[in-house]
């Protein structure tokens, strides 16, 4: 006998599965900014029904990840550069304090978990697995919020950080990032001094450097029309170069 409510719970689970699959595809540029999304193609790609896909697109439209153009179709939204900058500012402002609070609450178990995540990042770097490195970096930051007792703050940031995440992944795909520098910040956390008498001020802070807001050039061939807007310095005369900020969170 099927327990009461099981069918409804299964439908809800499949709806979440459909939504998360499409959302993940957008974050990791499987469905790139500006791509047209066909319901039938998504159904075939994900092995899901049309109703589930349509409901997912409605939710993603509410989150501004897709947009519908009348008499044309549904498209993946381009990255909103102003949203990227705002979220980067929020994360840099918060994570300096989060790192302090997390270090102050470290115990043997949480320290071991951070070491494990650091090792995963190092393995991904050595294997030149950009997706694994990206995911391990996100998990490391999430763990800091968890240790600090601020998981709700992380959930809020994750919700508003979608354009930042998309931008970071595109940078991972198109640039040679200094992964050693990123891992070096993580090592500063796991090498926290634990001797008796160290107060909260002794714990390391991950302060953003001044260079994190400099501008870099990205060829349009690498990022063709993916941004909602482009910033160009007055001295830029070439038409095939767009400019976007370098963020501490790449």
Coordinates of C-alpha atoms in Angstrom, one line a residue:
X1 CA 0.0 0.0 0.0
X2 CA 1.3 3.5 -0.9
X3 CA 1.3 5.7 2.2
X4 CA -1.0 8.7 2.0
X5 CA 0.7 11.8 0.7
X6 CA 3.5 9.8 -1.0
X7 CA 2.4 10.8 -4.5
X8 CA 2.3 14.4 -3.6
X9 CA 5.7 14.2 -1.9
X10 CA 7.1 12.5 -5.0
X11 CA 5.8 15.2 -7.3
X12 CA 7.3 17.9 -5.1
X13 CA 10.6 16.0 -5.0
X14 CA 10.6 15.8 -8.8
X15 CA 9.8 19.5 -9.1
X16 CA 12.7 20.4 -6.9
X17 CA 14.9 18.1 -9.0
X18 CA 13.8 19.8 -12.2
X19 CA 14.4 23.3 -10.8
X20 CA 17.8 22.5 -9.4
X21 CA 18.9 20.7 -12.6
X22 CA 18.1 23.7 -14.8
X23 CA 19.4 26.2 -12.2
X24 CA 22.7 24.3 -11.9
X25 CA 22.9 24.2 -15.7
X26 CA 22.6 28.0 -15.8
X27 CA 25.2 28.5 -13.0
X28 CA 27.8 26.3 -14.8
X29 CA 27.0 27.7 -18.2
X30 CA 25.6 24.5 -19.7
X31 CA 22.8 26.9 -20.6
X32 CA 24.9 30.0 -21.3
X33 CA 23.7 33.6 -20.9
X34 CA 21.6 34.5 -23.9
X35 CA 20.8 30.9 -24.8
X36 CA 17.3 30.1 -25.9
X37 CA 15.6 27.5 -23.8
X38 CA 13.2 25.1 -25.5
X39 CA 10.9 23.1 -23.2
X40 CA 11.1 20.0 -25.4
X41 CA 14.9 20.2 -25.5
X42 CA 15.0 20.6 -21.7
X43 CA 12.7 17.6 -21.2
X44 CA 14.9 15.4 -23.5
X45 CA 18.1 16.7 -21.8
X46 CA 16.9 16.1 -18.2
X47 CA 14.5 13.2 -18.8
X48 CA 11.6 15.1 -17.1
X49 CA 8.1 16.0 -18.1
X50 CA 6.9 19.2 -19.7
X51 CA 4.9 20.3 -16.7
X52 CA 7.9 20.0 -14.3
X53 CA 10.1 22.0 -16.8
X54 CA 7.5 24.7 -17.3
X55 CA 7.0 25.2 -13.5
X56 CA 10.8 25.4 -13.1
X57 CA 11.1 28.1 -15.7
X58 CA 8.4 30.1 -13.9
X59 CA 10.4 29.9 -10.7
X60 CA 13.6 30.8 -12.5
X61 CA 12.0 33.7 -14.2
X62 CA 11.0 35.0 -10.7
X63 CA 14.7 34.8 -9.7
X64 CA 15.6 36.7 -12.9
X65 CA 17.7 33.7 -14.2
X66 CA 15.6 33.4 -17.3
X67 CA 13.5 35.9 -19.2
X68 CA 10.7 35.6 -21.7
X69 CA 10.6 37.7 -24.9
X70 CA 7.1 38.0 -26.4
X71 CA 6.7 36.1 -29.7
X72 CA 10.3 34.8 -29.4
X73 CA 10.8 32.5 -26.5
X74 CA 12.5 32.0 -23.1
X75 CA 16.2 32.9 -22.8
X76 CA 18.9 32.5 -20.1
X77 CA 19.3 36.0 -18.6
X78 CA 22.7 37.7 -19.1
X79 CA 24.8 38.3 -16.0
X80 CA 23.9 41.6 -14.2
X81 CA 27.2 43.2 -13.5
X82 CA 25.7 45.6 -10.9
X83 CA 24.4 42.5 -9.0
X84 CA 27.8 40.9 -9.2
X85 CA 29.5 43.9 -7.7
X86 CA 27.0 44.3 -4.9
X87 CA 27.2 40.7 -3.9
X88 CA 31.0 40.7 -4.0
X89 CA 31.0 43.7 -1.7
X90 CA 28.6 41.9 0.8
X91 CA 30.7 38.8 0.8
X92 CA 34.0 40.6 1.3
X93 CA 32.5 42.7 4.1
X94 CA 31.0 39.7 5.9
X95 CA 33.6 37.1 5.5
X96 CA 36.3 39.0 7.3
X97 CA 34.2 38.7 10.5
X98 CA 32.9 35.2 9.7
X99 CA 36.5 33.9 9.5
X100 CA 37.2 35.4 12.9
X101 CA 34.1 33.9 14.5
X102 CA 34.6 30.5 12.8
X103 CA 38.2 30.3 14.1
X104 CA 37.1 31.2 17.6
X105 CA 34.7 28.3 17.6
X106 CA 37.0 25.7 15.9
X107 CA 37.1 22.3 17.6
X108 CA 38.9 19.1 16.5
X109 CA 36.0 17.9 14.4
X110 CA 35.4 21.2 12.5
X111 CA 39.1 21.7 12.0
X112 CA 39.4 18.2 10.5
X113 CA 36.5 19.0 8.1
X114 CA 38.3 22.1 7.0
X115 CA 41.5 20.1 6.4
X116 CA 39.5 17.6 4.4
X117 CA 38.0 20.4 2.2
X118 CA 41.4 22.0 1.8
X119 CA 42.8 18.6 0.7
X120 CA 40.0 18.3 -1.9
X121 CA 40.9 21.7 -3.3
X122 CA 44.5 20.8 -3.6
X123 CA 43.7 17.5 -5.3
X124 CA 41.4 19.4 -7.7
X125 CA 44.2 21.8 -8.4
X126 CA 46.7 19.0 -9.1
X127 CA 44.3 17.2 -11.3
X128 CA 43.5 20.5 -13.1
X129 CA 39.8 19.8 -12.4
X130 CA 38.3 23.3 -12.5
X131 CA 34.7 22.2 -11.6
X132 CA 36.0 20.2 -8.6
X133 CA 38.2 23.2 -7.5
X134 CA 35.2 25.6 -7.8
X135 CA 32.9 23.3 -5.8
X136 CA 35.5 22.6 -3.0
X137 CA 36.1 26.4 -2.7
X138 CA 32.4 27.0 -2.2
X139 CA 32.1 24.2 0.3
X140 CA 35.1 25.6 2.3
X141 CA 33.4 29.0 2.6
X142 CA 30.0 27.4 3.4
X143 CA 31.7 25.4 6.2
X144 CA 33.1 28.6 7.7
X145 CA 29.6 30.0 8.0
X146 CA 28.4 26.7 9.5
X147 CA 31.2 26.7 12.1
X148 CA 30.5 30.3 13.0
X149 CA 26.8 29.5 13.5
X150 CA 25.7 31.6 10.6
X151 CA 24.3 29.0 8.2
X152 CA 21.2 31.2 7.7
X153 CA 23.5 34.0 6.5
X154 CA 25.1 31.7 4.0
X155 CA 21.7 30.6 2.7
X156 CA 20.8 34.2 2.2
X157 CA 24.1 35.0 0.4
X158 CA 23.7 31.9 -1.8
X159 CA 20.3 33.0 -2.9
X160 CA 21.4 36.5 -3.9
X161 CA 24.8 35.5 -5.2
X162 CA 23.7 33.7 -8.3
X163 CA 25.1 36.3 -10.8
X164 CA 28.4 36.3 -8.8
X165 CA 28.5 32.5 -9.0
X166 CA 27.9 32.6 -12.7
X167 CA 30.6 35.2 -13.2
X168 CA 33.1 33.3 -11.1
X169 CA 32.5 30.1 -13.1
X170 CA 33.0 31.9 -16.4
X171 CA 36.3 33.3 -15.0
X172 CA 37.3 29.8 -14.0
X173 CA 36.6 28.7 -17.5
X174 CA 38.4 31.5 -19.3
X175 CA 41.3 32.5 -17.1
X176 CA 44.4 31.0 -15.5
X177 CA 43.5 31.8 -11.9
X178 CA 46.1 31.7 -9.1
X179 CA 44.7 28.6 -7.4
X180 CA 47.6 28.5 -5.0
X181 CA 46.7 32.0 -3.7
X182 CA 43.1 30.9 -3.1
X183 CA 44.3 27.8 -1.3
X184 CA 46.8 29.9 0.7
X185 CA 43.9 31.9 2.2
X186 CA 42.3 28.6 3.2
X187 CA 45.5 27.4 4.8
X188 CA 45.6 30.5 7.0
X189 CA 42.3 29.4 8.5
X190 CA 43.4 25.8 9.3
X191 CA 46.7 27.0 10.8
X192 CA 44.9 29.1 13.5
X193 CA 47.0 29.4 16.6
X194 CA 45.4 27.3 19.4
X195 CA 47.7 28.0 22.3
X196 CA 46.0 29.1 25.5
X197 CA 45.7 32.8 25.8
X198 CA 45.1 33.7 22.2
X199 CA 42.1 35.9 22.0
X200 CA 39.7 36.5 19.0
X201 CA 42.0 39.2 17.7
X202 CA 44.8 36.6 17.2
X203 CA 42.7 34.8 14.5
X204 CA 43.4 35.5 10.9
X205 CA 41.2 37.8 8.8
X206 CA 40.8 37.3 5.1
X207 CA 40.9 41.0 4.1
X208 CA 40.3 41.7 0.4
X209 CA 43.4 43.3 -1.2
X210 CA 43.3 46.5 -3.1
X211 CA 44.1 44.6 -6.3
X212 CA 40.8 42.7 -6.0
X213 CA 38.9 45.6 -7.6
X214 CA 41.3 46.2 -10.5
X215 CA 40.0 45.7 -14.0
X216 CA 41.1 43.1 -16.4
X217 CA 40.6 42.6 -20.1
X218 CA 38.5 39.7 -21.4
X219 CA 38.3 39.0 -25.1
X220 CA 34.7 38.8 -26.5
X221 CA 35.7 35.5 -28.1
X222 CA 36.0 34.1 -24.5
X223 CA 32.9 35.9 -23.1
X224 CA 30.7 36.7 -26.1
X225 CA 27.9 38.9 -25.0
X226 CA 27.4 37.2 -21.7
X227 CA 27.2 40.3 -19.5
X228 CA 24.1 42.5 -19.2
X229 CA 26.3 45.5 -19.5
X230 CA 30.0 46.1 -20.3
X231 CA 32.4 48.6 -18.7
X232 CA 35.0 50.2 -20.9
X233 CA 37.7 52.7 -19.9
X234 CA 37.8 55.8 -22.1
X235 CA 41.2 54.6 -23.4
X236 CA 39.8 51.4 -24.8
X237 CA 39.5 51.8 -28.6
X238 CA 39.3 48.2 -29.7
X239 CA 35.8 46.8 -30.2
X240 CA 36.6 43.2 -29.3
X241 CA 37.6 43.9 -25.7
X242 CA 35.2 44.1 -22.7
X243 CA 36.1 44.9 -19.1
X244 CA 34.9 43.4 -15.9
X245 CA 36.1 43.6 -12.3
X246 CA 38.5 41.1 -10.7
X247 CA 36.9 39.9 -7.5
X248 CA 38.4 38.4 -4.4
X249 CA 36.0 35.5 -5.1
X250 CA 37.2 35.2 -8.7

